[in-house]
Every structure is written in C-alpha cells, then in structure tokens.
Short mmCIF file of C-alpha atoms in Angstrom, two decimals:
data_model
loop_
_atom_site.label_atom_id
_atom_site.label_comp_id
_atom_site.label_asym_id
_atom_site.label_seq_id
_atom_site.Cartn_x
_atom_site.Cartn_y
_atom_site.Cartn_z
CA MET A 828 0.00 0.00 0.00
CA LEU A 829 1.31 3.43 -0.92
CA GLU A 830 1.99 5.71 2.01
CA HIS A 831 -0.29 8.68 2.62
CA ILE A 832 0.64 10.50 5.80
CA PHE A 833 -1.54 12.89 7.77
CA VAL A 834 0.41 15.62 9.55
CA ILE A 835 -0.71 17.78 12.44
CA GLY A 836 1.70 20.62 13.20
CA GLY A 837 3.40 20.63 9.83
CA THR A 838 4.10 24.36 9.50
CA GLY A 839 6.41 24.90 12.49
CA ASN A 840 10.17 24.41 12.72
CA ILE A 841 10.04 20.65 13.28
CA GLY A 842 7.01 19.89 11.13
CA THR A 843 8.21 21.80 8.09
CA LYS A 844 11.42 19.76 7.93
CA ALA A 845 9.54 16.46 8.33
CA VAL A 846 7.00 17.34 5.64
CA LYS A 847 9.68 18.49 3.17
CA ASP A 848 11.55 15.22 3.64
CA LEU A 849 8.40 13.19 3.07
CA LEU A 850 7.40 15.14 -0.03
CA SER A 851 10.90 15.03 -1.50
CA ASN A 852 10.72 11.24 -1.23
CA GLY A 853 7.50 11.18 -3.24
CA ILE A 854 5.18 10.49 -0.31
CA LYS A 855 1.68 11.97 -0.27
CA VAL A 856 1.03 14.26 2.68
CA THR A 857 -2.11 15.86 4.04
CA LEU A 858 -1.66 18.83 6.37
CA TYR A 859 -4.13 19.96 8.98
CA ALA A 860 -3.57 23.71 9.01
CA ARG A 861 -5.26 26.79 10.35
CA ASN A 862 -3.82 28.88 7.49
CA PRO A 863 -3.79 26.99 4.17
CA THR A 864 -2.09 29.89 2.36
CA LYS A 865 0.88 29.76 4.74
CA ALA A 866 1.08 26.00 4.35
CA LEU A 867 1.09 26.17 0.57
CA CYS A 868 3.81 28.82 0.61
CA LEU A 869 6.05 26.56 2.68
CA PHE A 870 5.83 23.72 0.14
CA PRO A 871 5.41 25.41 -3.25
CA ASP A 872 6.86 22.65 -5.41
CA TYR A 873 4.72 19.72 -4.32
CA ASP A 874 1.18 20.44 -5.53
CA ALA A 875 0.66 16.90 -6.77
CA LEU A 876 1.57 15.33 -3.43
CA LEU A 877 0.21 17.85 -0.92
CA THR A 878 -3.34 18.28 0.35
CA ILE A 879 -4.42 20.90 2.88
CA VAL A 880 -7.30 20.42 5.31
CA GLN A 881 -8.22 23.72 6.95
CA GLY A 882 -8.99 23.47 10.64
CA ASP A 883 -7.84 24.12 14.19
CA TYR A 884 -8.10 22.58 17.64
CA SER A 885 -11.29 24.40 18.61
CA ASP A 886 -13.31 22.31 16.13
CA LEU A 887 -11.91 18.93 15.13
CA MET A 888 -14.69 18.01 12.72
CA PRO A 889 -12.59 18.83 9.61
CA PHE A 890 -9.93 16.47 10.94
CA TYR A 891 -12.41 13.72 11.79
CA ASP A 892 -14.00 13.97 8.33
CA ALA A 893 -10.66 13.87 6.55
CA ILE A 894 -9.09 11.05 8.54
CA LYS A 895 -12.10 8.79 7.91
CA LYS A 896 -12.10 9.34 4.17
CA GLY A 897 -8.43 9.53 3.24
CA ARG A 898 -7.07 5.99 3.70
CA TYR A 899 -4.08 7.38 5.56
CA THR A 900 -1.31 5.03 6.62
CA ARG A 901 0.35 7.06 9.41
CA LEU A 902 -0.04 10.19 11.53
CA LEU A 903 2.57 12.74 12.62
CA LEU A 904 1.27 14.29 15.83
CA LEU A 905 2.95 17.57 16.72
CA VAL A 906 0.83 19.52 19.19
CA GLN A 907 2.57 22.54 20.67
CA ILE A 908 2.05 22.56 24.41
CA ASP A 909 2.23 26.27 25.13
CA SER A 910 -0.24 27.21 27.84
CA GLY A 911 -2.41 25.88 30.60
CA ASN A 912 -5.54 26.65 28.61
CA MET A 913 -5.27 23.53 26.44
CA ASN A 914 -5.71 19.97 27.65
CA ALA A 915 -2.92 18.53 25.53
CA PRO A 916 -3.25 14.88 26.67
CA LEU A 917 -6.97 14.88 25.84
CA LEU A 918 -6.43 16.58 22.49
CA LYS A 919 -3.71 14.16 21.47
CA LYS A 920 -5.87 11.23 22.55
CA GLN A 921 -8.79 12.46 20.43
CA LEU A 922 -6.61 12.93 17.36
CA ALA A 923 -4.72 9.64 17.70
CA THR A 924 -7.82 7.59 18.55
CA ALA A 925 -9.59 8.80 15.41
CA ALA A 926 -6.50 8.00 13.34
CA TYR A 927 -6.12 4.49 14.73
CA GLU A 928 -9.82 3.79 14.23
CA ALA A 929 -9.46 4.91 10.61
CA GLY A 930 -6.73 2.32 10.05
CA VAL A 931 -3.52 4.28 10.64
CA SER A 932 -0.71 1.81 11.41
CA GLN A 933 1.62 4.22 13.19
CA VAL A 934 1.49 7.47 15.14
CA VAL A 935 4.70 9.43 15.59
CA ASP A 936 4.30 11.79 18.54
CA ILE A 937 6.66 14.70 19.24
CA SER A 938 7.04 14.59 22.99
CA SER A 939 9.82 16.03 25.17
CA TYR A 940 12.95 14.91 26.99
CA ALA A 941 11.19 16.16 30.13
CA ALA A 942 8.64 13.33 29.83
CA GLY A 943 11.27 10.91 31.08
CA ASP A 944 12.54 13.18 33.84
CA ARG A 945 11.08 13.78 37.29
CA TRP A 946 7.31 13.29 37.27
CA ARG A 947 5.34 16.55 37.04
CA TYR A 948 8.31 18.74 37.97
CA ASN A 949 7.29 21.37 35.41
CA PHE A 950 4.66 21.95 32.73
CA ALA A 951 6.56 20.06 30.02
CA ALA A 952 7.19 17.02 32.20
CA GLU A 953 3.57 16.96 33.31
CA ASP A 954 1.89 17.50 29.95
CA HIS A 955 4.19 15.37 27.81
CA TRP A 956 4.31 12.48 30.29
CA ALA A 957 0.53 12.52 30.61
CA SER A 958 0.18 12.71 26.82
CA GLU A 959 2.42 9.71 26.27
CA LYS A 960 0.58 7.70 28.92
CA THR A 961 -2.79 8.62 27.45
CA LEU A 962 -1.68 7.63 23.95
CA MET A 963 -0.21 4.34 25.17
CA GLU A 964 -3.52 3.43 26.80
CA ILE A 965 -5.68 3.87 23.68
CA PRO A 966 -7.48 0.52 23.22
CA ASN A 967 -6.60 -1.60 20.20
CA ARG A 968 -4.12 0.92 18.88
CA SER A 969 -1.30 0.25 16.46
CA SER A 970 2.32 1.45 16.71
CA LEU A 971 3.20 4.56 18.75
CA VAL A 972 6.65 6.14 18.43
CA CYS A 973 7.49 8.98 20.82
CA LEU A 974 10.37 11.35 20.09
CA ARG A 975 11.74 13.20 23.12
CA PRO A 976 13.83 16.19 22.01
CA GLY A 977 15.77 18.27 24.51
CA ARG A 978 16.13 22.04 24.53
CA LEU A 979 15.37 23.23 21.00
CA ALA A 980 18.01 25.39 19.32
CA SER A 981 15.15 27.56 18.04
CA ASN A 982 14.56 28.75 21.63
CA ILE A 983 17.46 31.17 21.20
CA VAL A 984 15.85 32.74 18.15
CA ASP A 985 12.35 32.66 19.62
CA PHE A 986 13.04 33.81 23.18
CA ASP A 987 16.39 35.61 23.37
CA ILE A 988 16.69 37.54 20.13
CA HIS A 989 15.87 40.88 21.83
CA ALA A 990 18.63 40.44 24.41
CA ILE A 991 21.17 39.38 21.79
CA LYS A 992 20.37 42.16 19.30
CA HIS A 993 19.64 45.07 21.59
CA LEU A 994 21.27 44.28 24.94
CA ASN A 995 24.31 42.50 23.50
CA MET A 996 24.06 39.54 25.88
CA TYR A 997 22.83 35.98 26.18
CA PRO A 998 20.80 35.89 29.41
CA GLY A 999 19.86 33.04 31.68
CA SER A 1000 19.27 31.96 35.25
CA ALA A 1001 21.55 28.90 35.08
CA GLU A 1002 25.04 29.05 36.51
CA PRO A 1003 27.61 29.76 33.75
CA ASP A 1004 29.09 26.25 33.86
CA GLU A 1005 25.90 24.21 34.23
CA THR A 1006 25.04 21.98 31.29
CA MET A 1007 22.26 22.36 28.73
CA GLY A 1008 21.16 19.70 26.25
CA TRP A 1009 20.50 21.15 22.79
CA ILE A 1010 18.86 19.64 19.72
CA SER A 1011 18.21 21.18 16.33
CA PRO A 1012 14.55 21.28 15.21
CA ASN A 1013 15.88 20.14 11.83
CA ASP A 1014 17.17 16.97 13.46
CA VAL A 1015 13.84 16.30 15.17
CA GLY A 1016 12.04 16.78 11.86
CA THR A 1017 14.52 14.54 10.07
CA VAL A 1018 14.04 11.72 12.56
CA ALA A 1019 10.26 12.11 12.47
CA GLY A 1020 10.31 11.83 8.69
CA ARG A 1021 12.53 8.75 8.79
CA MET A 1022 10.23 7.09 11.33
CA LEU A 1023 7.30 7.67 8.99
CA MET A 1024 9.20 6.15 6.06
CA ASP A 1025 10.73 3.17 7.89
CA ASP A 1026 8.94 -0.13 8.22
CA VAL A 1027 6.45 0.19 11.07
CA ALA A 1028 7.66 -3.01 12.74
CA LYS A 1029 11.22 -1.66 12.95
CA HIS A 1030 10.30 0.89 15.62
CA GLY A 1031 7.14 -0.58 17.18
CA ASP A 1032 6.39 1.42 20.34
CA ALA A 1033 9.86 2.94 20.60
CA VAL A 1034 10.82 6.00 22.61
CA TYR A 1035 13.81 8.00 21.39
CA GLU A 1036 15.45 10.71 23.45
CA MET A 1037 17.23 13.32 21.36
CA ILE A 1038 20.14 15.40 22.71
CA GLY A 1039 22.50 16.46 19.94
CA GLU A 1040 24.96 18.64 21.84
CA VAL A 1041 25.67 19.51 25.47
CA LEU A 1042 26.98 23.01 26.18
CA THR A 1043 27.26 25.28 29.18
CA PRO A 1044 25.61 28.72 29.05
CA ARG A 1045 29.09 30.22 28.74
CA LYS A 1046 29.91 28.03 25.73
CA THR A 1047 26.47 28.69 24.24
CA ALA A 1048 27.23 32.42 24.40
CA ALA A 1049 30.55 31.75 22.65
CA VAL A 1050 28.68 29.96 19.84
CA ILE A 1051 26.31 32.92 19.48
CA SER A 1052 29.33 35.26 19.41
CA THR A 1053 30.85 33.29 16.55
CA VAL A 1054 27.58 33.39 14.61
CA VAL A 1055 26.97 37.14 14.95
CA GLY A 1056 30.63 38.14 14.70
CA ARG A 1057 30.82 40.11 17.95
CA GLU A 1058 31.23 39.35 21.62
CA ILE A 1059 27.99 38.20 23.23
CA PRO A 1060 28.70 37.37 26.88
CA TYR A 1061 26.56 35.12 29.01
CA VAL A 1062 24.84 37.14 31.73
CA HIS A 1063 23.70 35.23 34.78
CA MET A 1064 20.44 36.82 35.89
CA ASP A 1065 18.44 36.83 39.07
CA PRO A 1066 15.53 34.36 38.57
CA ILE A 1067 12.91 37.11 38.93
CA ALA A 1068 14.66 39.27 36.34
CA ARG A 1069 14.97 36.33 33.94
CA TYR A 1070 11.32 35.39 34.43
CA THR A 1071 10.29 39.00 33.79
CA MET A 1072 12.36 39.11 30.61
CA LEU A 1073 10.72 35.94 29.31
CA THR A 1074 7.20 37.12 30.08
CA ASP A 1075 7.56 40.79 29.11
CA LYS A 1076 10.00 40.65 26.18
CA ALA A 1077 9.42 37.15 24.80
CA GLY A 1078 5.69 37.13 25.64
CA LEU A 1079 5.75 33.67 27.21
CA PRO A 1080 2.94 32.50 29.49
CA HIS A 1081 3.69 31.91 33.15
CA ARG A 1082 4.16 28.14 33.05
CA ILE A 1083 6.74 28.22 30.25
CA ALA A 1084 8.63 31.24 31.60
CA TYR A 1085 8.74 29.69 35.07
CA ALA A 1086 9.95 26.33 33.74
CA LEU A 1087 12.70 27.89 31.63
CA THR A 1088 13.85 30.00 34.56
CA ASP A 1089 13.99 26.97 36.87
CA LEU A 1090 15.32 24.43 34.36
CA ASN A 1091 18.34 22.49 35.61
CA GLU A 1092 19.96 20.07 33.17
CA ASN A 1093 23.18 19.33 35.06
CA GLY A 1094 24.37 15.85 34.15
CA ILE A 1095 22.50 15.70 30.84
CA GLN A 1096 24.30 13.70 28.16
CA VAL A 1097 24.42 13.58 24.38
CA THR A 1098 22.32 10.81 22.82
CA ARG A 1099 25.23 8.76 21.46
CA ALA A 1100 23.11 6.66 19.10
CA LEU A 1101 21.37 9.67 17.53
CA PRO A 1102 23.38 9.39 14.25
CA ILE A 1103 21.72 6.00 13.73
CA LEU A 1104 18.30 7.66 13.65
CA LEU A 1105 19.49 10.65 11.62
CA GLY A 1106 21.69 8.84 9.12
CA ARG A 1107 24.29 11.57 9.76
CA LYS A 1108 25.87 13.54 12.57
CA PRO A 1109 23.55 15.84 14.54
CA GLU A 1110 23.40 19.48 13.49
CA THR A 1111 25.35 21.65 15.91
CA LEU A 1112 23.93 24.72 17.59
CA GLU A 1113 26.28 26.87 15.53
CA GLU A 1114 25.14 25.28 12.27
CA TYR A 1115 21.51 25.82 13.17
CA LEU A 1116 21.95 29.45 14.25
CA MET A 1117 23.91 30.33 11.11
CA ALA A 1118 20.64 30.07 9.18
CA TYR A 1119 19.25 32.85 11.43
CA LYS A 1120 22.37 35.00 11.50
CA ASP A 1121 20.68 38.05 9.95
CA GLN A 1122 17.91 37.97 12.55
CA LEU A 1123 20.40 37.74 15.42
CA MET A 1124 22.76 40.49 14.21
#
C-alpha cells in the first residue's frame, strides 16, 4: 500500500522539515492547518503530493471527516504545548484515537525529553508524560513512536533575540558552567520523517530521546558570538529578572517562563546513538543558528 501521511503541526520548525523530507521522497502528505495559504507557501513545489485540510483545535470536525475518508497510513502528531488553557493529553488522545480507528498503522508523537525526567516537575514534564501515557492506553491501537527532544536550538531565536540584538548579551538563570542539552529542530524533523518512512515493525512502540549537543551557558554564548561576529557574553540573571524578561519581552505564558527559569539540566548527556536515527551527525547549535544570522545580528 502506498503511504499517505496525515500531519498535524506541519508548518512549524520541526514539522516543516519532516514534511519536506516526506514530499521530496515522493510520499503523499495531508496537512491539517489553520492557514492553508501559509502551508502552501512553505511547500510550493509539491502540488501533486500535498493536500491541505483547513482546521484548528477548537473544532476537530474537519480532521475527523478527513481522517475517515483519506485511507491514511500514518499520523505525525505535533501539538505545541504552550499554555495551561489547552488539555494537551486529551487533544492528542482524540486525534490519535480517530487515526487508529481509521486504520492508521503508526502514530509518531513529538514529545519532550522532560517526559522521562522527574514526574510533574514542570509543565513540560507533566503535559508530555501525561500525553504519552494517554496515547499508550488507547485501546486496540497500532504502533506509537514517541520522540523526546531536549532544549530546542530555536529557543534562542524565539526567546532571546531581543537580548542578543539590543542588549548585547545571552541571558539566563543557570550558573555559567551548568550543562544544557541542545537539539536542532531540523534533526527532530529529520528523525520524524525517517520514522514515517521506515517499516512500522522496525520501531514498534519505541521512545527516542534526542540530545545532539551539550553546552554550558558560557559556551552557548561563545557559539552565538561566533555566529553574529561580535562578543555576546553570558549574563547570569536573578531568577525574577529572567522570568520577567521571558514574560515581558518574549511574551511567554507563566508556566513556560517559570519552567525555563527553573530548568536544571546538570548531568545531561548527548544521545550517542542519535546518528543511527538521523543517518548523519547531529546538526550543531552553531550550524543551526547560522541560518538565522541576519535575525540575530
């Protein structure tokens, strides 16, 4: 049977890479997107392979209708957990249950490294752990692969661009020589795409943690300095000041800002087997940020 993959969350950093890889390998993809125009602009060369279903999370009927009619083989489930206003475990369960009932043989869920850490210690650990558990408990389901990326390299562009550009610093509440586990969104998207193209039986109900590079805040600042071509020091901030910066300047909701301020990754290690999943070496933080050099300058 020819693959036809349904993708939820295909227009963000991770999803875009996964979808491009699928399309470039001749695989039909259907995207569930709030903004079809944006989706089409991201994938302009694949009209014959790409279908857009317009919809959002407030009304899942367009998704339910499409998943029943499309004879889809697999589902990429990328739900951004970004506030306390959304019941992510319930939403993921609704989406995955409908897909399994429609005959999908595999769901690839983008979870978080935090799901395997201390239970409920922050919003990511709570929501992603609960989501994985809820998905695992769906009756009569088929394969479920959970990818657990660490700290996304895109966080620097998304959350700290103001401080880098205008304050000439890389801020944080961690001690300068603590460790942080980074992963490129491109690598997460690459692995997701490969999971969806591999034989389903190869991965079964696998869980894959994804840490591509471990750096201290001081070394992270040195990487940023190399990218922008000027000295960007790491500035260790009081937790309240860091929290305020994340809420006021980056516009993050309380739960995310609090978790990022309190995050402690000391002892985190690189996922040594990650090149097996990628088919190459992981993308470094420097390589990822070079694509956003003009924005960071």
